[in-house]
Coordinates of C-alpha atoms in Angstrom, one line a residue:
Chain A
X1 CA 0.0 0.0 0.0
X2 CA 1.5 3.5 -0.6
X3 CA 1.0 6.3 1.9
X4 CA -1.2 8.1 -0.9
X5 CA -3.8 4.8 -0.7
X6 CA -3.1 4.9 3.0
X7 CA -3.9 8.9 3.5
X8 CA -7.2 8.3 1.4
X9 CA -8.5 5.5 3.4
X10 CA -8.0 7.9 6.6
X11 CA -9.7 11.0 4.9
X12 CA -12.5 8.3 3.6
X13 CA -13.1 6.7 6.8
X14 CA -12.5 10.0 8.9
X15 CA -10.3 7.7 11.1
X16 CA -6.5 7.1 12.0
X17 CA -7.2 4.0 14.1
X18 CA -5.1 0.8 14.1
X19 CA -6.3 -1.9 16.4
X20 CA -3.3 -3.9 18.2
X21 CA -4.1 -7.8 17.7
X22 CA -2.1 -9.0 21.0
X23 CA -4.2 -11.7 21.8
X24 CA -3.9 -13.7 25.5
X25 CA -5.4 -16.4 25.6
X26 CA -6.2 -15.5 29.2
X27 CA -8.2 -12.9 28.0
X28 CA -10.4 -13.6 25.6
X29 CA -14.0 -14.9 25.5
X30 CA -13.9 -18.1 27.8
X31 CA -16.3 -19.5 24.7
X32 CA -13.6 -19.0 22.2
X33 CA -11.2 -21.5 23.8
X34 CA -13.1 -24.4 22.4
X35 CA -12.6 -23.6 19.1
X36 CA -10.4 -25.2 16.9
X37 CA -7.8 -21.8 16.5
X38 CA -9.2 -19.6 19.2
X39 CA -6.7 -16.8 18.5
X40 CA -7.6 -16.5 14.8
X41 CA -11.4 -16.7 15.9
X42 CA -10.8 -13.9 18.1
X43 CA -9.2 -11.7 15.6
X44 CA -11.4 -12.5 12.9
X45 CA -14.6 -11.4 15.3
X46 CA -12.5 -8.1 16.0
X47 CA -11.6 -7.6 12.5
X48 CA -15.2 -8.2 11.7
X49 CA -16.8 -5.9 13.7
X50 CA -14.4 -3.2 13.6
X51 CA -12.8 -3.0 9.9
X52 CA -15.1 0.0 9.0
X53 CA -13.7 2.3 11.9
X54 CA -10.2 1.7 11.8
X55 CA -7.6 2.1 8.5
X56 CA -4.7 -0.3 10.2
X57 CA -4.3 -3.7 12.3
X58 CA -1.3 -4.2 13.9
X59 CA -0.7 -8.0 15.8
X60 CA 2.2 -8.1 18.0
X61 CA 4.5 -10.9 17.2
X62 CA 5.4 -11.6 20.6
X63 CA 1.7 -12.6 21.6
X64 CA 1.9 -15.3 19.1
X65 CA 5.4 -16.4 19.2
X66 CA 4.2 -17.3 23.0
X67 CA 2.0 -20.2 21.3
X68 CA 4.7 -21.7 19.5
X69 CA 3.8 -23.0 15.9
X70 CA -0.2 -22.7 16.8
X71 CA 0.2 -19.1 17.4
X72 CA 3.0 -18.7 14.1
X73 CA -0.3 -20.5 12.4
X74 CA -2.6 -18.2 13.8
X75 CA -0.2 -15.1 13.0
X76 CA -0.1 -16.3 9.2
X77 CA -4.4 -17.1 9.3
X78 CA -5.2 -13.0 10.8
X79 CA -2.8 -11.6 8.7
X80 CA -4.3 -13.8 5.0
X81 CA -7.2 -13.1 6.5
X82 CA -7.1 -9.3 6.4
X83 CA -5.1 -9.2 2.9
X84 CA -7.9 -10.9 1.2
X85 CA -10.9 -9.9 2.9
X86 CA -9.9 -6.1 3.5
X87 CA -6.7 -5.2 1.5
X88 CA -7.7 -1.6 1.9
X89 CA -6.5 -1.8 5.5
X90 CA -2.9 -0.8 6.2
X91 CA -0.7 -4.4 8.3
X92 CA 2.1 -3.6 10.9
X93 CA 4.1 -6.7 11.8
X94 CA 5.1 -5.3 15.1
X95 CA 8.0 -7.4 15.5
X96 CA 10.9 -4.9 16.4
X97 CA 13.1 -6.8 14.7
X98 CA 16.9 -5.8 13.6
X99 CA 19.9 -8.2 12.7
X100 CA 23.0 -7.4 10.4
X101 CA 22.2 -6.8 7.1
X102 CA 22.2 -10.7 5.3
X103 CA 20.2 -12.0 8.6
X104 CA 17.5 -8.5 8.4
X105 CA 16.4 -9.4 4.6
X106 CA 15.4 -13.0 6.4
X107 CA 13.3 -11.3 8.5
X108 CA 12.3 -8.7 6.0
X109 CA 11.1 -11.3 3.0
X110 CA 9.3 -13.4 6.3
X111 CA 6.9 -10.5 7.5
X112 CA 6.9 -8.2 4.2
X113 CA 7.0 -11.1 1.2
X114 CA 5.7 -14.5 2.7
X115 CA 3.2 -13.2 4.8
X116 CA 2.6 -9.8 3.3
X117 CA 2.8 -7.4 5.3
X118 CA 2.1 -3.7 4.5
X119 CA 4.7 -3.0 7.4
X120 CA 6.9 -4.3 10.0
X121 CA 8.3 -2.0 13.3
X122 CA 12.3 -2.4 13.2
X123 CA 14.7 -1.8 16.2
X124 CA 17.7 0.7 14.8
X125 CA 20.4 0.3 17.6
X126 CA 22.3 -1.6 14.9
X127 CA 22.2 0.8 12.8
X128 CA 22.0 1.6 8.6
X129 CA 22.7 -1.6 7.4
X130 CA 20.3 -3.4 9.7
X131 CA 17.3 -1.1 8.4
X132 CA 18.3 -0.7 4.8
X133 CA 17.4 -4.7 4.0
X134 CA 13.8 -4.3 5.0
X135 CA 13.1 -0.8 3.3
X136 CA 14.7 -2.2 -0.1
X137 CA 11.0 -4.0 -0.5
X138 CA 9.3 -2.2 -2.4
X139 CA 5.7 -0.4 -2.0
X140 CA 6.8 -1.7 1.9
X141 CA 6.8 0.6 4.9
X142 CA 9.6 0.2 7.7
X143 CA 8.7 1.9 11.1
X144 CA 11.9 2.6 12.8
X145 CA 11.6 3.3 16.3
X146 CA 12.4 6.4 17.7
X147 CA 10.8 7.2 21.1
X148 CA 8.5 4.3 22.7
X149 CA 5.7 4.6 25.0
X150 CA 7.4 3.1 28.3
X151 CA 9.6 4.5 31.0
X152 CA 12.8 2.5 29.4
X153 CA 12.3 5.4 26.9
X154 CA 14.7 7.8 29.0
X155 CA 17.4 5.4 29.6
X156 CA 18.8 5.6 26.1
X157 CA 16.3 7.2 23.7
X158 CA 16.2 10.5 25.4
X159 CA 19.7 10.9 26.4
X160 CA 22.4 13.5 24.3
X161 CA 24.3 11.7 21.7
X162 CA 26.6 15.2 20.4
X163 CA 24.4 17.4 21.6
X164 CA 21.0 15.7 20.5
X165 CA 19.0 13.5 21.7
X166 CA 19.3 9.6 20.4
X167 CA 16.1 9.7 19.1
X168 CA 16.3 12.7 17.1
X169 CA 19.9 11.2 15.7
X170 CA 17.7 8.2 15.0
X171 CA 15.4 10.2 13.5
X172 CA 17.7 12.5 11.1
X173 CA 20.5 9.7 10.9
X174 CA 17.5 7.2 9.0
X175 CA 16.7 10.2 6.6
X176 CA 20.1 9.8 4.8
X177 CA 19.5 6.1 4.2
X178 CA 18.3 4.5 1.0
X179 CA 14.8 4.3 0.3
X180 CA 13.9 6.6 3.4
X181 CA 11.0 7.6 1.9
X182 CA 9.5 4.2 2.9
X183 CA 10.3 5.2 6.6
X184 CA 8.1 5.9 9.5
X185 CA 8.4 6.0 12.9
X186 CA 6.8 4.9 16.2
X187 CA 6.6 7.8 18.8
X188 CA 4.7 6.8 22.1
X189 CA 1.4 9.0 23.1
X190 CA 2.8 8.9 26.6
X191 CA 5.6 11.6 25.4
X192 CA 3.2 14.1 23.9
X193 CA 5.6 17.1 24.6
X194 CA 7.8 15.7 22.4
X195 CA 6.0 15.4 19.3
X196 CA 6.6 19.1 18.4
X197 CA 10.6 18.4 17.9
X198 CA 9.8 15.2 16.4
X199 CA 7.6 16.9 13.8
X200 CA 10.7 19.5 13.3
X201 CA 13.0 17.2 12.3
X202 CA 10.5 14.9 9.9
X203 CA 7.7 16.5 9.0
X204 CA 5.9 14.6 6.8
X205 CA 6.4 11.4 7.8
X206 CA 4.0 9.2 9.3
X207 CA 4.0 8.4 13.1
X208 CA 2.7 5.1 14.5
X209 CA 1.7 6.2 17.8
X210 CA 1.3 3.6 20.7
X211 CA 0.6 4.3 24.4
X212 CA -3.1 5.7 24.0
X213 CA -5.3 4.7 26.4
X214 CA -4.1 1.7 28.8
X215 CA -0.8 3.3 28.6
X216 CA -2.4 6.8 29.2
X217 CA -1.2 8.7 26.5
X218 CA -4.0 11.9 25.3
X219 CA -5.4 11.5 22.2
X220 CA -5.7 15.2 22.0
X221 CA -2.4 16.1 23.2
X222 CA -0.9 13.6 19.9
X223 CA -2.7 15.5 17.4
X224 CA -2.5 18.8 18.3
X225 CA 1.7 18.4 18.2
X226 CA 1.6 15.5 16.1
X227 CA -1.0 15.9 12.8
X228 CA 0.8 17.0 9.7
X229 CA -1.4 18.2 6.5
X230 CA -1.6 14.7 5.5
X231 CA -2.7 13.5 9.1
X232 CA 0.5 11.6 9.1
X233 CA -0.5 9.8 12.3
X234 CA -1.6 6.2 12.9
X235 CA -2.6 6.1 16.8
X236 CA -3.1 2.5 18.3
X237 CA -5.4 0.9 20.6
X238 CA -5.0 -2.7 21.4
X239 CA -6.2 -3.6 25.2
X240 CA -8.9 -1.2 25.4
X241 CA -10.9 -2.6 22.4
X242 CA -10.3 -5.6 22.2
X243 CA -10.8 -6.8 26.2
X244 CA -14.2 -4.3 26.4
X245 CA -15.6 -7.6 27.1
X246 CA -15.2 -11.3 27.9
X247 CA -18.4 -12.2 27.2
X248 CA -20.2 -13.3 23.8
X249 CA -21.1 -9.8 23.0
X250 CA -17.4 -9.1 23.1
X251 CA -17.0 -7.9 19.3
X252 CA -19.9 -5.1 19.6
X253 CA -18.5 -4.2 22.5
X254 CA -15.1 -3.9 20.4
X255 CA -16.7 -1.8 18.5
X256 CA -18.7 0.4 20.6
X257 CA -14.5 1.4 22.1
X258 CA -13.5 1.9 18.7
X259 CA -16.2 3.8 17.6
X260 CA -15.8 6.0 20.3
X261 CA -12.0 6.7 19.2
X262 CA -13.2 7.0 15.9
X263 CA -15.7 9.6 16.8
X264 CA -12.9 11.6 18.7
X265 CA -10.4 11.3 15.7
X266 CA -12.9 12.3 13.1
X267 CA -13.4 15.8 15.2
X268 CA -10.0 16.3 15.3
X269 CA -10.0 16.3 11.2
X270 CA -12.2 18.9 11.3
Chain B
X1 CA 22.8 -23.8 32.9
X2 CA 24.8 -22.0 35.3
X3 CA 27.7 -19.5 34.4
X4 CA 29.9 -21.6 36.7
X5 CA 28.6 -25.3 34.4
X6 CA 29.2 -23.1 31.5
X7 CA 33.1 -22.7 32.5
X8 CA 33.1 -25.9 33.6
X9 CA 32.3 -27.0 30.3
X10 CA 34.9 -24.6 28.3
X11 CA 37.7 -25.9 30.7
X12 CA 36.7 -29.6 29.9
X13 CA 36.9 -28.7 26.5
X14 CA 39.5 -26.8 25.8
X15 CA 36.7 -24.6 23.6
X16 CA 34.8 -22.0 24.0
X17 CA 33.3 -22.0 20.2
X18 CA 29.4 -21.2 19.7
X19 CA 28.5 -22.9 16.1
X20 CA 25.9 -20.5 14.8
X21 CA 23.0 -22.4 13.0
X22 CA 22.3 -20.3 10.1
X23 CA 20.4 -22.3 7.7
X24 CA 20.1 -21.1 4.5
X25 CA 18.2 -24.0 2.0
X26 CA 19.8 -22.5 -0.7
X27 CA 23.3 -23.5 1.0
X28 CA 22.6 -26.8 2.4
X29 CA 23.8 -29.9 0.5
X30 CA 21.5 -30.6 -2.2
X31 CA 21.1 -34.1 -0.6
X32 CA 18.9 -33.1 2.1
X33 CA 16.2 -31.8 0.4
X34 CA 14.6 -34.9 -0.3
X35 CA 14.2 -34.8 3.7
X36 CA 11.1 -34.6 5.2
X37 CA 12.5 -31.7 7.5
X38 CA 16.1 -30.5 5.6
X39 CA 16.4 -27.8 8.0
X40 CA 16.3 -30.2 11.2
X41 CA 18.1 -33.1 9.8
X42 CA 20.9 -30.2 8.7
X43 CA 21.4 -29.0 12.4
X44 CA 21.1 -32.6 13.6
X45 CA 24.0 -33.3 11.6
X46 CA 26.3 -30.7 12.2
X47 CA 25.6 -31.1 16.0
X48 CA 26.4 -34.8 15.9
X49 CA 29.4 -34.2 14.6
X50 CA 30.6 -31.2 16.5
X51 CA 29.1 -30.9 19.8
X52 CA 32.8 -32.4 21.7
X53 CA 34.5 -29.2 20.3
X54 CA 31.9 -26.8 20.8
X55 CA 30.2 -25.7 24.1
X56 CA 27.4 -23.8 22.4
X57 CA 24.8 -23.5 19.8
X58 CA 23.0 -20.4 18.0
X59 CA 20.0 -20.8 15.6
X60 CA 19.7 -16.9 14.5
X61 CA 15.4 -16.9 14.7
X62 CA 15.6 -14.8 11.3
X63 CA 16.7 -17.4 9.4
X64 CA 13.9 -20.0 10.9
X65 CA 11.3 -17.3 10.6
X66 CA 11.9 -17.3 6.5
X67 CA 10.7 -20.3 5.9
X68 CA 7.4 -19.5 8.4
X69 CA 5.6 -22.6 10.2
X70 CA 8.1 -24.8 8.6
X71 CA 11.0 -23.1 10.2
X72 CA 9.3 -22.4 13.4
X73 CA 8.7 -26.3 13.8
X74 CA 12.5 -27.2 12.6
X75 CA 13.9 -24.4 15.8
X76 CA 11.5 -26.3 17.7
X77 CA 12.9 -29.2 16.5
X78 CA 16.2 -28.6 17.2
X79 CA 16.1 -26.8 20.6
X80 CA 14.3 -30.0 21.8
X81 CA 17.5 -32.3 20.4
X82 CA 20.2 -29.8 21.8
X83 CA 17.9 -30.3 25.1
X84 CA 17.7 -34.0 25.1
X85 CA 20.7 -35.1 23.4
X86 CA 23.1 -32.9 24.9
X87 CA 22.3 -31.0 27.9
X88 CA 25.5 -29.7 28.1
X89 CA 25.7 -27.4 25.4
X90 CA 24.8 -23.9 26.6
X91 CA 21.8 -22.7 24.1
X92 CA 21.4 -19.0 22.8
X93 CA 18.1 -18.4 21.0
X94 CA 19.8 -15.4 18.8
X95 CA 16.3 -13.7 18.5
X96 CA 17.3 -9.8 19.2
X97 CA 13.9 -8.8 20.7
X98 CA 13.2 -6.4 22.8
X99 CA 9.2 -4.2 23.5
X100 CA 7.3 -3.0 26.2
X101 CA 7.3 -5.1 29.3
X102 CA 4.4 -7.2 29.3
X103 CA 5.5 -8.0 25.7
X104 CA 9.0 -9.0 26.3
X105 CA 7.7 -11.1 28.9
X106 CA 6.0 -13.0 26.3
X107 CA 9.2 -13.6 24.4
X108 CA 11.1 -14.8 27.3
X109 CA 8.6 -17.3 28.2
X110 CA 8.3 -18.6 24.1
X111 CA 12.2 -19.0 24.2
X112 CA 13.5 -19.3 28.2
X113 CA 10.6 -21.4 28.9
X114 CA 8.5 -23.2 26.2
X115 CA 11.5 -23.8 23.7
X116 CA 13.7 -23.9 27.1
X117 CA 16.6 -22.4 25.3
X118 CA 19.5 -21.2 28.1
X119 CA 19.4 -17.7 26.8
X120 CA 18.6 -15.3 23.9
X121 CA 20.0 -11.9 22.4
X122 CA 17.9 -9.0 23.2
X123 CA 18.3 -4.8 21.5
X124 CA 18.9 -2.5 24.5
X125 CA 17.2 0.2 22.8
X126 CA 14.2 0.4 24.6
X127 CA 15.5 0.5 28.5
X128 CA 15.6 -1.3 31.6
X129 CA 11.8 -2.3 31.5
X130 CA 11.9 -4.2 28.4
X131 CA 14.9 -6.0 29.3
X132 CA 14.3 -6.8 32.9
X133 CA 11.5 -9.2 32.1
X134 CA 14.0 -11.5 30.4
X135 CA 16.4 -11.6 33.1
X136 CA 13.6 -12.6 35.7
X137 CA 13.7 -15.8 34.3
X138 CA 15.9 -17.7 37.1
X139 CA 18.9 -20.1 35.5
X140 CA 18.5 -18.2 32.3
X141 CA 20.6 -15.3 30.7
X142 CA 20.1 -12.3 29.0
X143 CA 22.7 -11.2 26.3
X144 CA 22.4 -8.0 25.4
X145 CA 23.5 -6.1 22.3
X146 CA 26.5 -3.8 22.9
X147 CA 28.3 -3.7 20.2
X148 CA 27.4 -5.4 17.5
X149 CA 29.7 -6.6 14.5
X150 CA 28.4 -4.7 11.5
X151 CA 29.5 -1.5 10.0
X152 CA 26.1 0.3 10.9
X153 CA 27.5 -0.1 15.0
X154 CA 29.5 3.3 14.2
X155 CA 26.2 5.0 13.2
X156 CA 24.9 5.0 17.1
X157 CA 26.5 2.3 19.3
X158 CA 30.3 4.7 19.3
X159 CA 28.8 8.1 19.3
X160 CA 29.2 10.3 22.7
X161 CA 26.2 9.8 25.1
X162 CA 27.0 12.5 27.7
X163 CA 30.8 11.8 27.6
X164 CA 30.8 8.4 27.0
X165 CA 29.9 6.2 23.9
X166 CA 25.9 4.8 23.6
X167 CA 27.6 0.9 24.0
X168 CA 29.1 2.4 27.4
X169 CA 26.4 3.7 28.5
X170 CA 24.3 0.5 27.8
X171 CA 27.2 -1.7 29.5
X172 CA 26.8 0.8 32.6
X173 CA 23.2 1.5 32.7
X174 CA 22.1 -2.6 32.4
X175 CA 24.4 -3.4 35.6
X176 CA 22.2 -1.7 37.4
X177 CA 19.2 -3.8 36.3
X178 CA 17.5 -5.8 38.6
X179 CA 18.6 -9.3 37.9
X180 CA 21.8 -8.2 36.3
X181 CA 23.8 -11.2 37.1
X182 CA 22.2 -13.1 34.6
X183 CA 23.6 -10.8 31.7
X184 CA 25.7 -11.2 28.9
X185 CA 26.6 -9.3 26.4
X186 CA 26.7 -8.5 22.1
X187 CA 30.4 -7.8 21.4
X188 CA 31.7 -8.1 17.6
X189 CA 34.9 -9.3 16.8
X190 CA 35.3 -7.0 14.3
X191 CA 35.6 -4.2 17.2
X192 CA 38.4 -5.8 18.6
X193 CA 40.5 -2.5 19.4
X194 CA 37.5 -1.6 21.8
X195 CA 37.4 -5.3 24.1
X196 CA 39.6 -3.9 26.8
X197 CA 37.4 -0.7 27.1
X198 CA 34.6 -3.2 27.3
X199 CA 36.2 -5.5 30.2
X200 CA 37.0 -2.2 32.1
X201 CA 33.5 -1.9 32.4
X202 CA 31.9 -5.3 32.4
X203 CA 35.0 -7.2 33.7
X204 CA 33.5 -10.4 35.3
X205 CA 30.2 -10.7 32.7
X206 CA 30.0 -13.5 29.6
X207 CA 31.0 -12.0 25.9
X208 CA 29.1 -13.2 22.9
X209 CA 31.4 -12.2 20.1
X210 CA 30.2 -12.7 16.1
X211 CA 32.3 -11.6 13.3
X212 CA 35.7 -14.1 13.5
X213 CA 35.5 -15.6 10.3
X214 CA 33.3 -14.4 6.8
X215 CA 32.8 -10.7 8.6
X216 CA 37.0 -10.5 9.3
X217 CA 37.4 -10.8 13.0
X218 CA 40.5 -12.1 14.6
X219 CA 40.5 -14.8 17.3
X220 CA 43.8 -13.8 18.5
X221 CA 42.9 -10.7 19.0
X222 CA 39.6 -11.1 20.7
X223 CA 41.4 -13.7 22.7
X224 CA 44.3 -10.8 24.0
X225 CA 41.6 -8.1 24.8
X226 CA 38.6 -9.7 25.5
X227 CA 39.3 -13.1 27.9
X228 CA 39.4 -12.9 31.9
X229 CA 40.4 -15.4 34.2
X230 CA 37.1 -17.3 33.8
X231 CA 37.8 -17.1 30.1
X232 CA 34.4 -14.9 29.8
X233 CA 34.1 -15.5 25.8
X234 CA 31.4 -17.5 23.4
X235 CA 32.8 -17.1 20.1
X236 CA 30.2 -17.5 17.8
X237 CA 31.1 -19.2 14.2
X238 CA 28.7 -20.0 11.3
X239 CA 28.9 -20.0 8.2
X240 CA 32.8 -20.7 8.1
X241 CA 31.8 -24.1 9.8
X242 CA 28.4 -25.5 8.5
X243 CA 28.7 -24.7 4.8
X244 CA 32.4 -25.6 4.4
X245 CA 31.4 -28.1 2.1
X246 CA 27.5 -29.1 -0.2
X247 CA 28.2 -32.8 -0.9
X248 CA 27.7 -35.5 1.2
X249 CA 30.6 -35.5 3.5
X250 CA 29.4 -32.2 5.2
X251 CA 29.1 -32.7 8.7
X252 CA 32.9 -34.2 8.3
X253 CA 33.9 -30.6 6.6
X254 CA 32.3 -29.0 9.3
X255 CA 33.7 -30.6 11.8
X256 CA 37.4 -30.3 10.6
X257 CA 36.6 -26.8 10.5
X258 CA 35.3 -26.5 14.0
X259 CA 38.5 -28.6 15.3
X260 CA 40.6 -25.9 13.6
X261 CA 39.6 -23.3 15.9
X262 CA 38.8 -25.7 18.8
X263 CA 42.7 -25.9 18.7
X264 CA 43.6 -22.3 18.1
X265 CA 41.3 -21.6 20.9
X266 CA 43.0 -24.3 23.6
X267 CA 46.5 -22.4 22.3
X268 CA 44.8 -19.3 23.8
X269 CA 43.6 -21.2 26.7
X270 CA 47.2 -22.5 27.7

């Protein structure tokens, strides 16, 4: 998907949502668990009910790298699942992944050829040649971190590398790479007052924004520092939609959350 | 496995080589693809016939992960025969993750716990809290990148953090973690001028060390910088070991390799 399809799907749907698939077992519908692939039937029901609000999905690999092959299986089902039933919606493989250079294009063809991907989140300690593999695929979208939602943010991220913050040498460093234009970036809700030196230094790119809600990041606070002219934001919710309920009616309720984040977002595009 | 088995072992052995299992299909001997598993009965092999000269083994996860449920079973696979087979061999599940903490924990218990490997790698980049859920897993360690082998380390991990370079600051910062005992660190070969700025900060803790071999590292030098009186280094080789030869006497090749620096390595030993 290109960030023109992507920007269109936003202005159509008056909505920056995307939904974090982390599914726990623990969590979901007690009803589900006798089903032959629970976490697929839970993602499915979510997708479902919820594919009209939001313009991204976003499963976090850790949640089904915990089920061993069942949950790689399950991984591969949501993800075929969204390409061919709603290929309008944007896929991020959070996976934060980031190897040298021969060992990243494994990861890169896994998340971004085999299973299609529109996305996958990359770590950038490592550096250029770690990230170039991944945003040599083309019509592919690498989101680099930059500053993350949690408190481990200010050990490294937030600290002065020659006079700048890392993340802001992350930042400018990636633009000099090849094929930055596929770049974005994630940049936590939870650090708000940053988003007005983020935006300085890339101003068009888009943010993936975790850390709203659960984490307590303001939804109002993002966009007001963070919304470019091309919205150039992509604010998730994962735990507040999809655990509104444990009960059967656990997809409406789904998308009641949603739709209230959807309703908030669409004010904020005016 | 304890640090203290760990040394035990090296001392036995007069080794202290990690075989990296990298396996690429397209690299393999031909022969095994009529296999039912070729990725499996490859590592089965090469372990067979070099697990008395090495004292550890690392599958990279990216190069599992390429070949999707497939290569998820044949890690599986092959954790499971290190486990059985050999319980001696220290295990390092070269994975590089790192996320928020409830997320990390989730990766821990897929490779600490479920795959039961003895350690993996993990990216420091985002702080203490999404590195101290790995090392709360007791008789497990936690190897964290420093710095790495690659030429993209010079674009963050050697640049001034207040006064001191990012690697410093993560070798400082993480001793302060809680569970620090259980951590290890990333440090390439090909850095070798910087090991004995590393042991003045770390001087007790395990060294991984990639890049002697195909990236141009030298053992000797490692060796004269990098070893303390426990011997404190896993020197990780791959492809200079399991693809020294395609045809059917492989596992031989390989293991004629791994003896080579076995030896060179009990010269260092003395």
């Amino acid at each position: 998907m290109t960030t023109q399809q992507l920007v269109a799907e936003i202005q159509r749907k008056k909505s920056f949502l995307c939904i974090g698939l982390d599914v726990d077992l623990d969590k979901i519908p007690p009803h589900l668990l006798d089903t032959e692939d629970p976490i697929f039937e839970f993602n499915k029901a979510i997708i479902d009910a919820t594919h009209d609000l939001a313009v991204a999905y976003k499963p976090n690999s850790a949640f089904y790298e915990a089920y061993g092959v069942k949950g790689w299986i399950a991984l591969e089902k949501t993800i075929d699942y969204l390409n061919k039933n709603y290929p309008e919606q944007f896929t991020i493989a959070d996976a934060k992944r980031g190897d040298i250079g021969n060992t990243s294009t494994r990861y890169a063809k896994a998340f971004l050829e085999d299973m299609n991907f529109d996305s996958i989140t990359v770590a950038p300690y490592m550096g250029k040649d770690s990230v170039e593999p991944f945003l040599a695929f083309q019509g592919k979208h690498t989101i680099v971190l930059a500053l993350t939602s949690n408190e481990g943010a200010f050990d490294f991220q937030t600290k002065e590398v020659e006079g700048k913050e890392l993340y802001k040498q992350v930042l400018e460093t990636s633009k000099n790479w090849k094929n930055s234009e596929n770049l974005m970036y994630v940049v936590g809700a939870t650090k708000a007052d940053f988003f007005a030196e983020v935006r300085s230094i890339v101003p068009d790119s888009f943010l993936l924004v975790p850390g709203v809600g659960a984490q307590g990041g303001s939804l109002a606070d993002v966009c007001r520092y963070g919304m470019n002219d091309q919205v150039g934001l992509l604010v998730n919710s994962a735990r507040g939609i999809i655990y509104a309920s444990r009960k059967e009616d656990f997809a409406e309720q789904a998308r009641a959350e949603a739709l209230k984040l959807q309703q908030e977002m669409a004010s904020y595009l005016g």
